[in-house]
Amino acid sequence: AASLSYLLLKQSDLVGLISFSDRVLHYIPPRSRITHLHTLLNVLTELKTEGKSNISAVLNSFTEKISHRSLIIIISDFFDQVEKIIHQVQHFQFKKNEVILLHILDPYELTFPFETVTFFESMEDERRILADPKSIKAHYLSEMNYFLEQFKQSCFENQTDYWLIDSSLPMDQALIKFLARRESSLRPVYKTWDQPFSIIAIPAADLCCFQNI
């Protein structure tokens, strides 16, 4: 989020910030001065990955804040109903916005490498579950793979740019790969729009950014 904000501000785009959990927590109106980066970084630095998240509902609630044609970048684990998220994405696209989904997952979420009996703690509430990983690993990975394939296919059918990122990948490498793919698809993030505008929205554990086209 910070790196994307810097790149967009360097090309004089307006960049703002929205952070949220199951509701909007912070809203920083878009500005184009490079000094605005300090305001964005302060909010990013203070964010804590805690509390419940309801990404589909929050995306719907901040639709009114996007008053210009925009490039919207959403960074999240997207643990919500795929249909609800895609429905909201379609709403953005109907208004001529472009949407990019950066799907961030921990390698442990992707591979479930646990071997011994383990306490699993929820990051959204007080739940703790004691389980034998070996007895649930196959089912967990099956459900995770189904979720990822459903999400990826839905984005493909909806012509939404989707990028799955392993959080263990160094951020500079992840960003370079993302920008390279955008460049090869002839839709670079650093393209100069007629009315450049960007905003970043971040849930308790997720993030979204949008830029006017």
PDB file of C-alpha atoms in Angstrom:
ATOM      1  CA  ALA A   1       0.000   0.000   0.000  1.00  0.00           C
ATOM      2  CA  ALA A   2       2.756   2.431   0.918  1.00  0.00           C
ATOM      3  CA  SER A   3       4.747   1.597  -2.213  1.00  0.00           C
ATOM      4  CA  LEU A   4       1.754   1.998  -4.495  1.00  0.00           C
ATOM      5  CA  SER A   5       0.878   5.296  -2.824  1.00  0.00           C
ATOM      6  CA  TYR A   6       4.416   6.545  -3.415  1.00  0.00           C
ATOM      7  CA  LEU A   7       4.371   5.558  -7.097  1.00  0.00           C
ATOM      8  CA  LEU A   8       1.013   7.218  -7.677  1.00  0.00           C
ATOM      9  CA  LEU A   9       1.968  10.400  -5.841  1.00  0.00           C
ATOM     10  CA  LYS A  10       5.223  10.620  -7.806  1.00  0.00           C
ATOM     11  CA  GLN A  11       3.147  10.914 -10.983  1.00  0.00           C
ATOM     12  CA  SER A  12       1.024  13.623  -9.338  1.00  0.00           C
ATOM     13  CA  ASP A  13      -2.086  11.468  -8.868  1.00  0.00           C
ATOM     14  CA  LEU A  14      -4.414  12.217  -5.994  1.00  0.00           C
ATOM     15  CA  VAL A  15      -4.114   9.518  -3.341  1.00  0.00           C
ATOM     16  CA  GLY A  16      -6.389   8.959  -0.354  1.00  0.00           C
ATOM     17  CA  LEU A  17      -6.886   6.284   2.277  1.00  0.00           C
ATOM     18  CA  ILE A  18      -9.727   4.303   3.777  1.00  0.00           C
ATOM     19  CA  SER A  19      -9.110   1.809   6.574  1.00  0.00           C
ATOM     20  CA  PHE A  20     -11.860  -0.477   7.803  1.00  0.00           C
ATOM     21  CA  SER A  21     -12.862  -3.598   9.690  1.00  0.00           C
ATOM     22  CA  ASP A  22     -16.599  -4.263   9.565  1.00  0.00           C
ATOM     23  CA  ARG A  23     -16.978  -0.482   9.161  1.00  0.00           C
ATOM     24  CA  VAL A  24     -14.872   2.411   7.884  1.00  0.00           C
ATOM     25  CA  LEU A  25     -12.237   3.341  10.509  1.00  0.00           C
ATOM     26  CA  HIS A  26     -10.267   6.065   8.737  1.00  0.00           C
ATOM     27  CA  TYR A  27     -10.887   8.143   5.666  1.00  0.00           C
ATOM     28  CA  ILE A  28      -8.088  10.374   4.355  1.00  0.00           C
ATOM     29  CA  PRO A  29      -9.304  12.517   1.432  1.00  0.00           C
ATOM     30  CA  PRO A  30      -7.226  12.329  -1.751  1.00  0.00           C
ATOM     31  CA  ARG A  31      -4.312  14.722  -2.188  1.00  0.00           C
ATOM     32  CA  SER A  32      -1.592  14.903  -4.833  1.00  0.00           C
ATOM     33  CA  ARG A  33       1.350  16.469  -2.996  1.00  0.00           C
ATOM     34  CA  ILE A  34       4.217  14.121  -2.200  1.00  0.00           C
ATOM     35  CA  THR A  35       4.113  15.411   1.406  1.00  0.00           C
ATOM     36  CA  HIS A  36       0.691  13.735   1.648  1.00  0.00           C
ATOM     37  CA  LEU A  37       2.596  10.433   1.763  1.00  0.00           C
ATOM     38  CA  HIS A  38       3.507  11.132   5.410  1.00  0.00           C
ATOM     39  CA  THR A  39      -0.171  11.317   6.353  1.00  0.00           C
ATOM     40  CA  LEU A  40      -0.859   8.022   4.615  1.00  0.00           C
ATOM     41  CA  LEU A  41       2.154   6.325   6.191  1.00  0.00           C
ATOM     42  CA  ASN A  42       1.124   7.458   9.666  1.00  0.00           C
ATOM     43  CA  VAL A  43      -2.256   5.743   9.303  1.00  0.00           C
ATOM     44  CA  LEU A  44      -0.691   2.630   7.777  1.00  0.00           C
ATOM     45  CA  THR A  45       1.848   2.416  10.605  1.00  0.00           C
ATOM     46  CA  GLU A  46      -0.816   2.643  13.300  1.00  0.00           C
ATOM     47  CA  LEU A  47      -3.134   0.042  11.808  1.00  0.00           C
ATOM     48  CA  LYS A  48      -3.613  -3.156  13.801  1.00  0.00           C
ATOM     49  CA  THR A  49      -4.734  -6.490  12.337  1.00  0.00           C
ATOM     50  CA  GLU A  50      -7.590  -7.126  14.732  1.00  0.00           C
ATOM     51  CA  GLY A  51     -11.367  -7.115  14.847  1.00  0.00           C
ATOM     52  CA  LYS A  52     -13.942  -8.513  12.463  1.00  0.00           C
ATOM     53  CA  SER A  53     -13.904  -7.722   8.762  1.00  0.00           C
ATOM     54  CA  ASN A  54     -16.876  -7.440   6.410  1.00  0.00           C
ATOM     55  CA  ILE A  55     -15.280  -6.439   3.128  1.00  0.00           C
ATOM     56  CA  SER A  56     -18.342  -6.694   0.868  1.00  0.00           C
ATOM     57  CA  ALA A  57     -20.444  -4.473   3.138  1.00  0.00           C
ATOM     58  CA  VAL A  58     -17.662  -1.915   3.576  1.00  0.00           C
ATOM     59  CA  LEU A  59     -16.939  -1.738  -0.159  1.00  0.00           C
ATOM     60  CA  ASN A  60     -20.589  -0.951  -0.653  1.00  0.00           C
ATOM     61  CA  SER A  61     -20.519   1.748   2.038  1.00  0.00           C
ATOM     62  CA  PHE A  62     -17.621   3.718   0.561  1.00  0.00           C
ATOM     63  CA  THR A  63     -18.928   3.651  -3.012  1.00  0.00           C
ATOM     64  CA  GLU A  64     -20.210   7.189  -2.435  1.00  0.00           C
ATOM     65  CA  LYS A  65     -16.690   8.378  -1.664  1.00  0.00           C
ATOM     66  CA  ILE A  66     -15.569   7.535  -5.219  1.00  0.00           C
ATOM     67  CA  SER A  67     -16.952  10.486  -7.115  1.00  0.00           C
ATOM     68  CA  HIS A  68     -14.655  10.225 -10.152  1.00  0.00           C
ATOM     69  CA  ARG A  69     -13.767   7.510 -12.608  1.00  0.00           C
ATOM     70  CA  SER A  70     -11.051   5.618 -10.750  1.00  0.00           C
ATOM     71  CA  LEU A  71      -8.548   2.821 -10.631  1.00  0.00           C
ATOM     72  CA  ILE A  72      -9.519   0.816  -7.527  1.00  0.00           C
ATOM     73  CA  ILE A  73      -6.929  -1.462  -5.947  1.00  0.00           C
ATOM     74  CA  ILE A  74      -8.216  -3.720  -3.178  1.00  0.00           C
ATOM     75  CA  ILE A  75      -5.665  -5.565  -1.036  1.00  0.00           C
ATOM     76  CA  SER A  76      -7.203  -8.202   1.211  1.00  0.00           C
ATOM     77  CA  ASP A  77      -7.367 -11.839   2.246  1.00  0.00           C
ATOM     78  CA  PHE A  78     -10.936 -11.692   0.851  1.00  0.00           C
ATOM     79  CA  PHE A  79     -12.333 -14.126   3.397  1.00  0.00           C
ATOM     80  CA  ASP A  80     -15.923 -13.357   2.557  1.00  0.00           C
ATOM     81  CA  GLN A  81     -18.516 -14.743   0.186  1.00  0.00           C
ATOM     82  CA  VAL A  82     -17.023 -14.544  -3.305  1.00  0.00           C
ATOM     83  CA  GLU A  83     -20.390 -13.708  -4.863  1.00  0.00           C
ATOM     84  CA  LYS A  84     -20.833 -10.655  -2.622  1.00  0.00           C
ATOM     85  CA  ILE A  85     -17.361  -9.308  -3.357  1.00  0.00           C
ATOM     86  CA  ILE A  86     -17.705  -9.805  -7.111  1.00  0.00           C
ATOM     87  CA  HIS A  87     -21.122  -8.159  -7.046  1.00  0.00           C
ATOM     88  CA  GLN A  88     -19.585  -5.061  -5.478  1.00  0.00           C
ATOM     89  CA  VAL A  89     -16.706  -5.128  -7.958  1.00  0.00           C
ATOM     90  CA  GLN A  90     -19.234  -5.213 -10.792  1.00  0.00           C
ATOM     91  CA  HIS A  91     -20.905  -2.159  -9.279  1.00  0.00           C
ATOM     92  CA  PHE A  92     -17.597  -0.279  -9.401  1.00  0.00           C
ATOM     93  CA  GLN A  93     -16.980  -1.406 -12.975  1.00  0.00           C
ATOM     94  CA  PHE A  94     -20.467  -0.376 -14.059  1.00  0.00           C
ATOM     95  CA  LYS A  95     -19.479   3.150 -13.079  1.00  0.00           C
ATOM     96  CA  LYS A  96     -16.456   2.895 -15.429  1.00  0.00           C
ATOM     97  CA  ASN A  97     -13.926   2.242 -12.671  1.00  0.00           C
ATOM     98  CA  GLU A  98     -11.103  -0.241 -13.164  1.00  0.00           C
ATOM     99  CA  VAL A  99     -10.600  -2.722 -10.308  1.00  0.00           C
ATOM    100  CA  ILE A 100      -7.476  -4.645  -9.280  1.00  0.00           C
ATOM    101  CA  LEU A 101      -7.673  -7.310  -6.569  1.00  0.00           C
ATOM    102  CA  LEU A 102      -4.444  -8.110  -4.720  1.00  0.00           C
ATOM    103  CA  HIS A 103      -5.141 -11.277  -2.752  1.00  0.00           C
ATOM    104  CA  ILE A 104      -2.696 -11.520   0.172  1.00  0.00           C
ATOM    105  CA  LEU A 105      -2.406 -14.822   2.041  1.00  0.00           C
ATOM    106  CA  ASP A 106       0.086 -16.166   4.545  1.00  0.00           C
ATOM    107  CA  PRO A 107       2.035 -19.253   3.372  1.00  0.00           C
ATOM    108  CA  TYR A 108       0.619 -21.141   6.357  1.00  0.00           C
ATOM    109  CA  GLU A 109      -2.877 -20.394   5.064  1.00  0.00           C
ATOM    110  CA  LEU A 110      -1.889 -21.694   1.641  1.00  0.00           C
ATOM    111  CA  THR A 111      -0.055 -24.870   2.686  1.00  0.00           C
ATOM    112  CA  PHE A 112      -1.261 -25.654   6.247  1.00  0.00           C
ATOM    113  CA  PRO A 113       2.130 -27.152   7.269  1.00  0.00           C
ATOM    114  CA  PHE A 114       1.181 -27.968  10.879  1.00  0.00           C
ATOM    115  CA  GLU A 115       2.157 -31.428  12.125  1.00  0.00           C
ATOM    116  CA  THR A 116       1.308 -31.650  15.826  1.00  0.00           C
ATOM    117  CA  VAL A 117      -1.831 -30.935  17.857  1.00  0.00           C
ATOM    118  CA  THR A 118      -2.236 -27.159  17.734  1.00  0.00           C
ATOM    119  CA  PHE A 119      -4.331 -24.365  19.216  1.00  0.00           C
ATOM    120  CA  PHE A 120      -5.706 -22.227  16.387  1.00  0.00           C
ATOM    121  CA  GLU A 121      -6.669 -18.709  17.464  1.00  0.00           C
ATOM    122  CA  SER A 122      -9.048 -16.426  15.587  1.00  0.00           C
ATOM    123  CA  MET A 123      -7.720 -12.941  14.766  1.00  0.00           C
ATOM    124  CA  GLU A 124     -11.268 -11.554  14.654  1.00  0.00           C
ATOM    125  CA  ASP A 125     -12.647 -12.747  17.999  1.00  0.00           C
ATOM    126  CA  GLU A 126     -11.772 -14.809  21.091  1.00  0.00           C
ATOM    127  CA  ARG A 127     -12.255 -18.254  19.563  1.00  0.00           C
ATOM    128  CA  ARG A 128      -9.537 -20.872  20.118  1.00  0.00           C
ATOM    129  CA  ILE A 129      -9.754 -24.364  18.626  1.00  0.00           C
ATOM    130  CA  LEU A 130      -7.585 -27.329  19.609  1.00  0.00           C
ATOM    131  CA  ALA A 131      -7.175 -29.651  16.618  1.00  0.00           C
ATOM    132  CA  ASP A 132      -5.029 -32.394  15.143  1.00  0.00           C
ATOM    133  CA  PRO A 133      -3.787 -30.838  11.854  1.00  0.00           C
ATOM    134  CA  LYS A 134      -3.210 -34.199  10.194  1.00  0.00           C
ATOM    135  CA  SER A 135      -6.885 -35.112  10.517  1.00  0.00           C
ATOM    136  CA  ILE A 136      -8.137 -31.906   8.883  1.00  0.00           C
ATOM    137  CA  LYS A 137      -5.333 -30.938   6.475  1.00  0.00           C
ATOM    138  CA  ALA A 138      -6.763 -32.633   3.381  1.00  0.00           C
ATOM    139  CA  HIS A 139     -10.206 -31.109   3.902  1.00  0.00           C
ATOM    140  CA  TYR A 140      -8.741 -27.680   4.702  1.00  0.00           C
ATOM    141  CA  LEU A 141      -6.597 -27.613   1.560  1.00  0.00           C
ATOM    142  CA  SER A 142      -9.517 -28.815  -0.545  1.00  0.00           C
ATOM    143  CA  GLU A 143     -11.705 -25.978   0.739  1.00  0.00           C
ATOM    144  CA  MET A 144      -8.924 -23.403   0.343  1.00  0.00           C
ATOM    145  CA  ASN A 145      -8.162 -24.481  -3.224  1.00  0.00           C
ATOM    146  CA  TYR A 146     -11.860 -24.389  -4.089  1.00  0.00           C
ATOM    147  CA  PHE A 147     -12.137 -20.887  -2.640  1.00  0.00           C
ATOM    148  CA  LEU A 148      -9.100 -19.652  -4.598  1.00  0.00           C
ATOM    149  CA  GLU A 149     -10.217 -21.231  -7.875  1.00  0.00           C
ATOM    150  CA  GLN A 150     -13.738 -19.865  -7.470  1.00  0.00           C
ATOM    151  CA  PHE A 151     -12.370 -16.393  -6.802  1.00  0.00           C
ATOM    152  CA  LYS A 152      -9.877 -16.516  -9.664  1.00  0.00           C
ATOM    153  CA  GLN A 153     -12.464 -17.815 -12.130  1.00  0.00           C
ATOM    154  CA  SER A 154     -15.016 -15.207 -11.063  1.00  0.00           C
ATOM    155  CA  CYS A 155     -12.448 -12.461 -11.623  1.00  0.00           C
ATOM    156  CA  PHE A 156     -11.558 -13.886 -15.041  1.00  0.00           C
ATOM    157  CA  GLU A 157     -15.193 -14.018 -16.109  1.00  0.00           C
ATOM    158  CA  ASN A 158     -15.706 -10.486 -14.800  1.00  0.00           C
ATOM    159  CA  GLN A 159     -12.537  -9.183 -16.510  1.00  0.00           C
ATOM    160  CA  THR A 160     -11.145  -8.092 -13.156  1.00  0.00           C
ATOM    161  CA  ASP A 161      -7.372  -8.032 -12.683  1.00  0.00           C
ATOM    162  CA  TYR A 162      -6.532 -10.578  -9.954  1.00  0.00           C
ATOM    163  CA  TRP A 163      -3.163 -11.318  -8.353  1.00  0.00           C
ATOM    164  CA  LEU A 164      -2.551 -13.884  -5.586  1.00  0.00           C
ATOM    165  CA  ILE A 165       0.417 -12.909  -3.402  1.00  0.00           C
ATOM    166  CA  ASP A 166       2.166 -15.101  -0.818  1.00  0.00           C
ATOM    167  CA  SER A 167       2.920 -12.740   2.091  1.00  0.00           C
ATOM    168  CA  SER A 168       6.321 -14.398   2.599  1.00  0.00           C
ATOM    169  CA  LEU A 169       7.432 -12.978  -0.760  1.00  0.00           C
ATOM    170  CA  PRO A 170       9.516  -9.820  -0.236  1.00  0.00           C
ATOM    171  CA  MET A 171       7.285  -6.845  -0.981  1.00  0.00           C
ATOM    172  CA  ASP A 172       9.656  -5.359  -3.570  1.00  0.00           C
ATOM    173  CA  GLN A 173       9.597  -8.625  -5.546  1.00  0.00           C
ATOM    174  CA  ALA A 174       5.813  -8.877  -5.314  1.00  0.00           C
ATOM    175  CA  LEU A 175       5.419  -5.283  -6.496  1.00  0.00           C
ATOM    176  CA  ILE A 176       7.876  -5.715  -9.388  1.00  0.00           C
ATOM    177  CA  LYS A 177       6.050  -8.834 -10.586  1.00  0.00           C
ATOM    178  CA  PHE A 178       2.695  -7.087 -10.299  1.00  0.00           C
ATOM    179  CA  LEU A 179       3.852  -4.003 -12.211  1.00  0.00           C
ATOM    180  CA  ALA A 180       5.547  -6.143 -14.865  1.00  0.00           C
ATOM    181  CA  ARG A 181       2.343  -8.067 -15.461  1.00  0.00           C
ATOM    182  CA  ARG A 182       0.363  -4.836 -15.691  1.00  0.00           C
ATOM    183  CA  GLU A 183       2.881  -3.496 -18.195  1.00  0.00           C
ATOM    184  CA  SER A 184       2.676  -6.639 -20.337  1.00  0.00           C
ATOM    185  CA  SER A 185      -1.114  -6.399 -20.337  1.00  0.00           C
ATOM    186  CA  LEU A 186      -0.886  -2.783 -21.587  1.00  0.00           C
ATOM    187  CA  ARG A 187      -2.639  -1.544 -18.423  1.00  0.00           C
ATOM    188  CA  PRO A 188       0.207  -0.068 -16.336  1.00  0.00           C
ATOM    189  CA  VAL A 189      -0.579   1.390 -12.924  1.00  0.00           C
ATOM    190  CA  TYR A 190       1.631   4.377 -13.720  1.00  0.00           C
ATOM    191  CA  LYS A 191      -0.407   5.334 -16.773  1.00  0.00           C
ATOM    192  CA  THR A 192      -1.317   9.027 -16.787  1.00  0.00           C
ATOM    193  CA  TRP A 193      -5.067   9.436 -16.574  1.00  0.00           C
ATOM    194  CA  ASP A 194      -7.015  12.497 -17.717  1.00  0.00           C
ATOM    195  CA  GLN A 195      -8.158  13.126 -14.146  1.00  0.00           C
ATOM    196  CA  PRO A 196      -5.672  11.211 -11.960  1.00  0.00           C
ATOM    197  CA  PHE A 197      -7.152  10.201  -8.631  1.00  0.00           C
ATOM    198  CA  SER A 198      -6.175   7.465  -6.175  1.00  0.00           C
ATOM    199  CA  ILE A 199      -7.400   6.315  -2.800  1.00  0.00           C
ATOM    200  CA  ILE A 200      -6.398   3.504  -0.472  1.00  0.00           C
ATOM    201  CA  ALA A 201      -8.831   1.720   1.804  1.00  0.00           C
ATOM    202  CA  ILE A 202      -7.514  -0.668   4.438  1.00  0.00           C
ATOM    203  CA  PRO A 203      -9.549  -3.001   6.628  1.00  0.00           C
ATOM    204  CA  ALA A 204      -8.225  -4.277   9.921  1.00  0.00           C
ATOM    205  CA  ALA A 205      -6.186  -6.767   7.920  1.00  0.00           C
ATOM    206  CA  ASP A 206      -6.887  -5.716   4.341  1.00  0.00           C
ATOM    207  CA  LEU A 207      -6.490  -2.811   1.980  1.00  0.00           C
ATOM    208  CA  CYS A 208      -8.061  -1.134  -1.009  1.00  0.00           C
ATOM    209  CA  CYS A 209      -6.843   1.634  -3.255  1.00  0.00           C
ATOM    210  CA  PHE A 210      -8.526   3.523  -6.020  1.00  0.00           C
ATOM    211  CA  GLN A 211      -7.328   6.008  -8.608  1.00  0.00           C
ATOM    212  CA  ASN A 212      -9.354   8.208 -10.929  1.00  0.00           C
ATOM    213  CA  ILE A 213      -9.006   7.421 -14.619  1.00  0.00           C
TER     214      ILE A 213
END
